[in-house]
Amino acid sequence: MLELDGAARYRYFIKRVADRESAWSLRDRAGWVSVGAVDGAPLLPLWPAREYAELHRHGWEGTVAAAIALGDLFVLLADLEANGLGVSVFPTPALAAVHVSAQRLADDLRSECEEWY
């Protein structure tokens, strides 16, 4: 999965999160971690499974990989969108990721869920 291009990883992320009804990120005592986009804006990194999130813990000592239930993810994405923050979807150890708006990710997840449920 990590060798796939960003578009393929994004599609995989959408399908897996909709199927498993959860996404993964890293958190510490202060809350969810963020990464900076090229323009410096903070982004919430999200992965489709724990093992991918765990690959990034080495850069954030004191963090743990934590699941975000799908319903909670929709709430979190709405909060991010309201605050003008985006999402870094399925970053790899080489720091390749797909940066999208929180609204786009929410829309894509809803569309995938509606297709199957």
PDB file of C-alpha atoms in Angstrom:
ATOM      1  CA  MET A   1       0.000   0.000   0.000  1.00  0.00           C
ATOM      2  CA  LEU A   2       2.753   2.441   0.877  1.00  0.00           C
ATOM      3  CA  GLU A   3       4.222   2.224  -2.624  1.00  0.00           C
ATOM      4  CA  LEU A   4       0.952   3.216  -4.315  1.00  0.00           C
ATOM      5  CA  ASP A   5       0.502   6.753  -5.570  1.00  0.00           C
ATOM      6  CA  GLY A   6      -1.544   9.249  -3.593  1.00  0.00           C
ATOM      7  CA  ALA A   7      -4.758   8.780  -5.574  1.00  0.00           C
ATOM      8  CA  ALA A   8      -4.704   5.003  -5.061  1.00  0.00           C
ATOM      9  CA  ARG A   9      -3.957   5.356  -1.338  1.00  0.00           C
ATOM     10  CA  TYR A  10      -6.808   7.866  -1.027  1.00  0.00           C
ATOM     11  CA  ARG A  11      -9.279   5.469  -2.680  1.00  0.00           C
ATOM     12  CA  TYR A  12      -8.068   2.659  -0.417  1.00  0.00           C
ATOM     13  CA  PHE A  13      -8.446   4.918   2.633  1.00  0.00           C
ATOM     14  CA  ILE A  14     -12.042   5.812   1.722  1.00  0.00           C
ATOM     15  CA  LYS A  15     -13.058   2.196   1.134  1.00  0.00           C
ATOM     16  CA  ARG A  16     -11.332   0.811   4.228  1.00  0.00           C
ATOM     17  CA  VAL A  17     -12.591   3.519   6.592  1.00  0.00           C
ATOM     18  CA  ALA A  18     -16.154   3.135   5.289  1.00  0.00           C
ATOM     19  CA  ASP A  19     -15.917  -0.651   5.607  1.00  0.00           C
ATOM     20  CA  ARG A  20     -14.331  -0.728   9.067  1.00  0.00           C
ATOM     21  CA  GLU A  21     -16.185   2.374  10.263  1.00  0.00           C
ATOM     22  CA  SER A  22     -13.051   3.888  11.772  1.00  0.00           C
ATOM     23  CA  ALA A  23      -9.907   5.798  10.878  1.00  0.00           C
ATOM     24  CA  TRP A  24      -6.654   6.122  12.820  1.00  0.00           C
ATOM     25  CA  SER A  25      -4.527   9.037  13.896  1.00  0.00           C
ATOM     26  CA  LEU A  26      -1.951   9.857  16.550  1.00  0.00           C
ATOM     27  CA  ARG A  27      -2.687  11.611  19.802  1.00  0.00           C
ATOM     28  CA  ASP A  28      -0.849  12.722  22.885  1.00  0.00           C
ATOM     29  CA  ARG A  29      -1.967  14.264  26.173  1.00  0.00           C
ATOM     30  CA  ALA A  30      -2.870  17.510  24.433  1.00  0.00           C
ATOM     31  CA  GLY A  31      -5.018  15.841  21.746  1.00  0.00           C
ATOM     32  CA  TRP A  32      -4.631  14.928  18.101  1.00  0.00           C
ATOM     33  CA  VAL A  33      -1.280  15.651  16.458  1.00  0.00           C
ATOM     34  CA  SER A  34      -1.046  17.783  13.345  1.00  0.00           C
ATOM     35  CA  VAL A  35       1.354  18.083  10.459  1.00  0.00           C
ATOM     36  CA  GLY A  36       2.128  21.166   8.424  1.00  0.00           C
ATOM     37  CA  ALA A  37       1.226  21.527   4.778  1.00  0.00           C
ATOM     38  CA  VAL A  38       3.538  23.203   2.312  1.00  0.00           C
ATOM     39  CA  ASP A  39       1.793  26.499   3.099  1.00  0.00           C
ATOM     40  CA  GLY A  40       2.264  25.885   6.840  1.00  0.00           C
ATOM     41  CA  ALA A  41      -1.408  25.245   7.614  1.00  0.00           C
ATOM     42  CA  PRO A  42      -1.928  22.455  10.150  1.00  0.00           C
ATOM     43  CA  LEU A  43      -3.428  19.216   8.871  1.00  0.00           C
ATOM     44  CA  LEU A  44      -4.793  16.231  10.768  1.00  0.00           C
ATOM     45  CA  PRO A  45      -3.000  13.069   9.615  1.00  0.00           C
ATOM     46  CA  LEU A  46      -5.321  10.085   9.129  1.00  0.00           C
ATOM     47  CA  TRP A  47      -4.596   6.467   8.261  1.00  0.00           C
ATOM     48  CA  PRO A  48      -6.895   3.557   7.361  1.00  0.00           C
ATOM     49  CA  ALA A  49      -5.419   1.160   9.940  1.00  0.00           C
ATOM     50  CA  ARG A  50      -3.446   1.136  13.163  1.00  0.00           C
ATOM     51  CA  GLU A  51      -0.293  -0.341  11.619  1.00  0.00           C
ATOM     52  CA  TYR A  52       0.086   2.615   9.254  1.00  0.00           C
ATOM     53  CA  ALA A  53      -0.372   5.143  12.055  1.00  0.00           C
ATOM     54  CA  GLU A  54       2.167   3.248  14.161  1.00  0.00           C
ATOM     55  CA  LEU A  55       4.797   3.747  11.441  1.00  0.00           C
ATOM     56  CA  HIS A  56       4.738   7.475  12.245  1.00  0.00           C
ATOM     57  CA  ARG A  57       5.032   7.360  16.029  1.00  0.00           C
ATOM     58  CA  HIS A  58       8.831   7.606  15.883  1.00  0.00           C
ATOM     59  CA  GLY A  59       8.530  11.280  14.971  1.00  0.00           C
ATOM     60  CA  TRP A  60       6.116  11.989  17.796  1.00  0.00           C
ATOM     61  CA  GLU A  61       7.376  10.587  21.063  1.00  0.00           C
ATOM     62  CA  GLY A  62       4.652  10.272  23.666  1.00  0.00           C
ATOM     63  CA  THR A  63       1.934   9.633  21.112  1.00  0.00           C
ATOM     64  CA  VAL A  64      -0.302   6.633  20.671  1.00  0.00           C
ATOM     65  CA  ALA A  65      -2.211   5.423  17.649  1.00  0.00           C
ATOM     66  CA  ALA A  66      -5.901   5.891  18.346  1.00  0.00           C
ATOM     67  CA  ALA A  67      -9.004   4.868  16.443  1.00  0.00           C
ATOM     68  CA  ILE A  68     -11.650   7.408  15.517  1.00  0.00           C
ATOM     69  CA  ALA A  69     -15.103   5.886  15.069  1.00  0.00           C
ATOM     70  CA  LEU A  70     -16.767   6.921  11.822  1.00  0.00           C
ATOM     71  CA  GLY A  71     -19.469   8.978  13.539  1.00  0.00           C
ATOM     72  CA  ASP A  72     -16.852  10.796  15.613  1.00  0.00           C
ATOM     73  CA  LEU A  73     -14.767  11.312  12.487  1.00  0.00           C
ATOM     74  CA  PHE A  74     -17.640  13.133  10.780  1.00  0.00           C
ATOM     75  CA  VAL A  75     -17.941  15.439  13.819  1.00  0.00           C
ATOM     76  CA  LEU A  76     -14.176  16.016  13.857  1.00  0.00           C
ATOM     77  CA  LEU A  77     -14.133  16.760  10.123  1.00  0.00           C
ATOM     78  CA  ALA A  78     -16.940  19.311  10.557  1.00  0.00           C
ATOM     79  CA  ASP A  79     -14.915  21.009  13.320  1.00  0.00           C
ATOM     80  CA  LEU A  80     -11.799  21.049  11.149  1.00  0.00           C
ATOM     81  CA  GLU A  81     -13.736  22.527   8.235  1.00  0.00           C
ATOM     82  CA  ALA A  82     -15.279  25.205  10.467  1.00  0.00           C
ATOM     83  CA  ASN A  83     -11.777  26.200  11.565  1.00  0.00           C
ATOM     84  CA  GLY A  84     -10.317  26.164   8.057  1.00  0.00           C
ATOM     85  CA  LEU A  85      -8.123  23.123   8.704  1.00  0.00           C
ATOM     86  CA  GLY A  86      -7.532  20.222   6.350  1.00  0.00           C
ATOM     87  CA  VAL A  87      -6.538  16.587   6.412  1.00  0.00           C
ATOM     88  CA  SER A  88      -3.397  14.710   5.413  1.00  0.00           C
ATOM     89  CA  VAL A  89      -4.745  11.377   4.177  1.00  0.00           C
ATOM     90  CA  PHE A  90      -2.607   8.242   4.480  1.00  0.00           C
ATOM     91  CA  PRO A  91       0.846   9.825   4.829  1.00  0.00           C
ATOM     92  CA  THR A  92       3.715   7.447   4.174  1.00  0.00           C
ATOM     93  CA  PRO A  93       7.051   7.287   6.009  1.00  0.00           C
ATOM     94  CA  ALA A  94       8.475   9.154   2.990  1.00  0.00           C
ATOM     95  CA  LEU A  95       5.987  11.927   3.882  1.00  0.00           C
ATOM     96  CA  ALA A  96       3.901  11.496   0.746  1.00  0.00           C
ATOM     97  CA  ALA A  97       0.249  12.229   1.490  1.00  0.00           C
ATOM     98  CA  VAL A  98      -2.936  13.486  -0.089  1.00  0.00           C
ATOM     99  CA  HIS A  99      -3.968  16.836   1.378  1.00  0.00           C
ATOM    100  CA  VAL A 100      -7.698  17.503   1.133  1.00  0.00           C
ATOM    101  CA  SER A 101     -10.235  19.725   2.785  1.00  0.00           C
ATOM    102  CA  ALA A 102     -12.110  18.213   5.679  1.00  0.00           C
ATOM    103  CA  GLN A 103     -15.343  18.758   3.734  1.00  0.00           C
ATOM    104  CA  ARG A 104     -14.109  16.830   0.703  1.00  0.00           C
ATOM    105  CA  LEU A 105     -13.063  13.903   2.877  1.00  0.00           C
ATOM    106  CA  ALA A 106     -16.421  13.909   4.673  1.00  0.00           C
ATOM    107  CA  ASP A 107     -18.276  14.039   1.340  1.00  0.00           C
ATOM    108  CA  ASP A 108     -16.214  11.192  -0.122  1.00  0.00           C
ATOM    109  CA  LEU A 109     -16.739   9.041   2.974  1.00  0.00           C
ATOM    110  CA  ARG A 110     -20.494   9.706   2.987  1.00  0.00           C
ATOM    111  CA  SER A 111     -20.706   8.827  -0.694  1.00  0.00           C
ATOM    112  CA  GLU A 112     -18.869   5.544  -0.103  1.00  0.00           C
ATOM    113  CA  CYS A 113     -21.066   4.700   2.895  1.00  0.00           C
ATOM    114  CA  GLU A 114     -24.262   5.451   0.959  1.00  0.00           C
ATOM    115  CA  GLU A 115     -23.104   3.174  -1.822  1.00  0.00           C
ATOM    116  CA  TRP A 116     -22.931   0.189   0.515  1.00  0.00           C
ATOM    117  CA  TYR A 117     -25.481   0.877   3.255  1.00  0.00           C
TER     118      TYR A 117
END
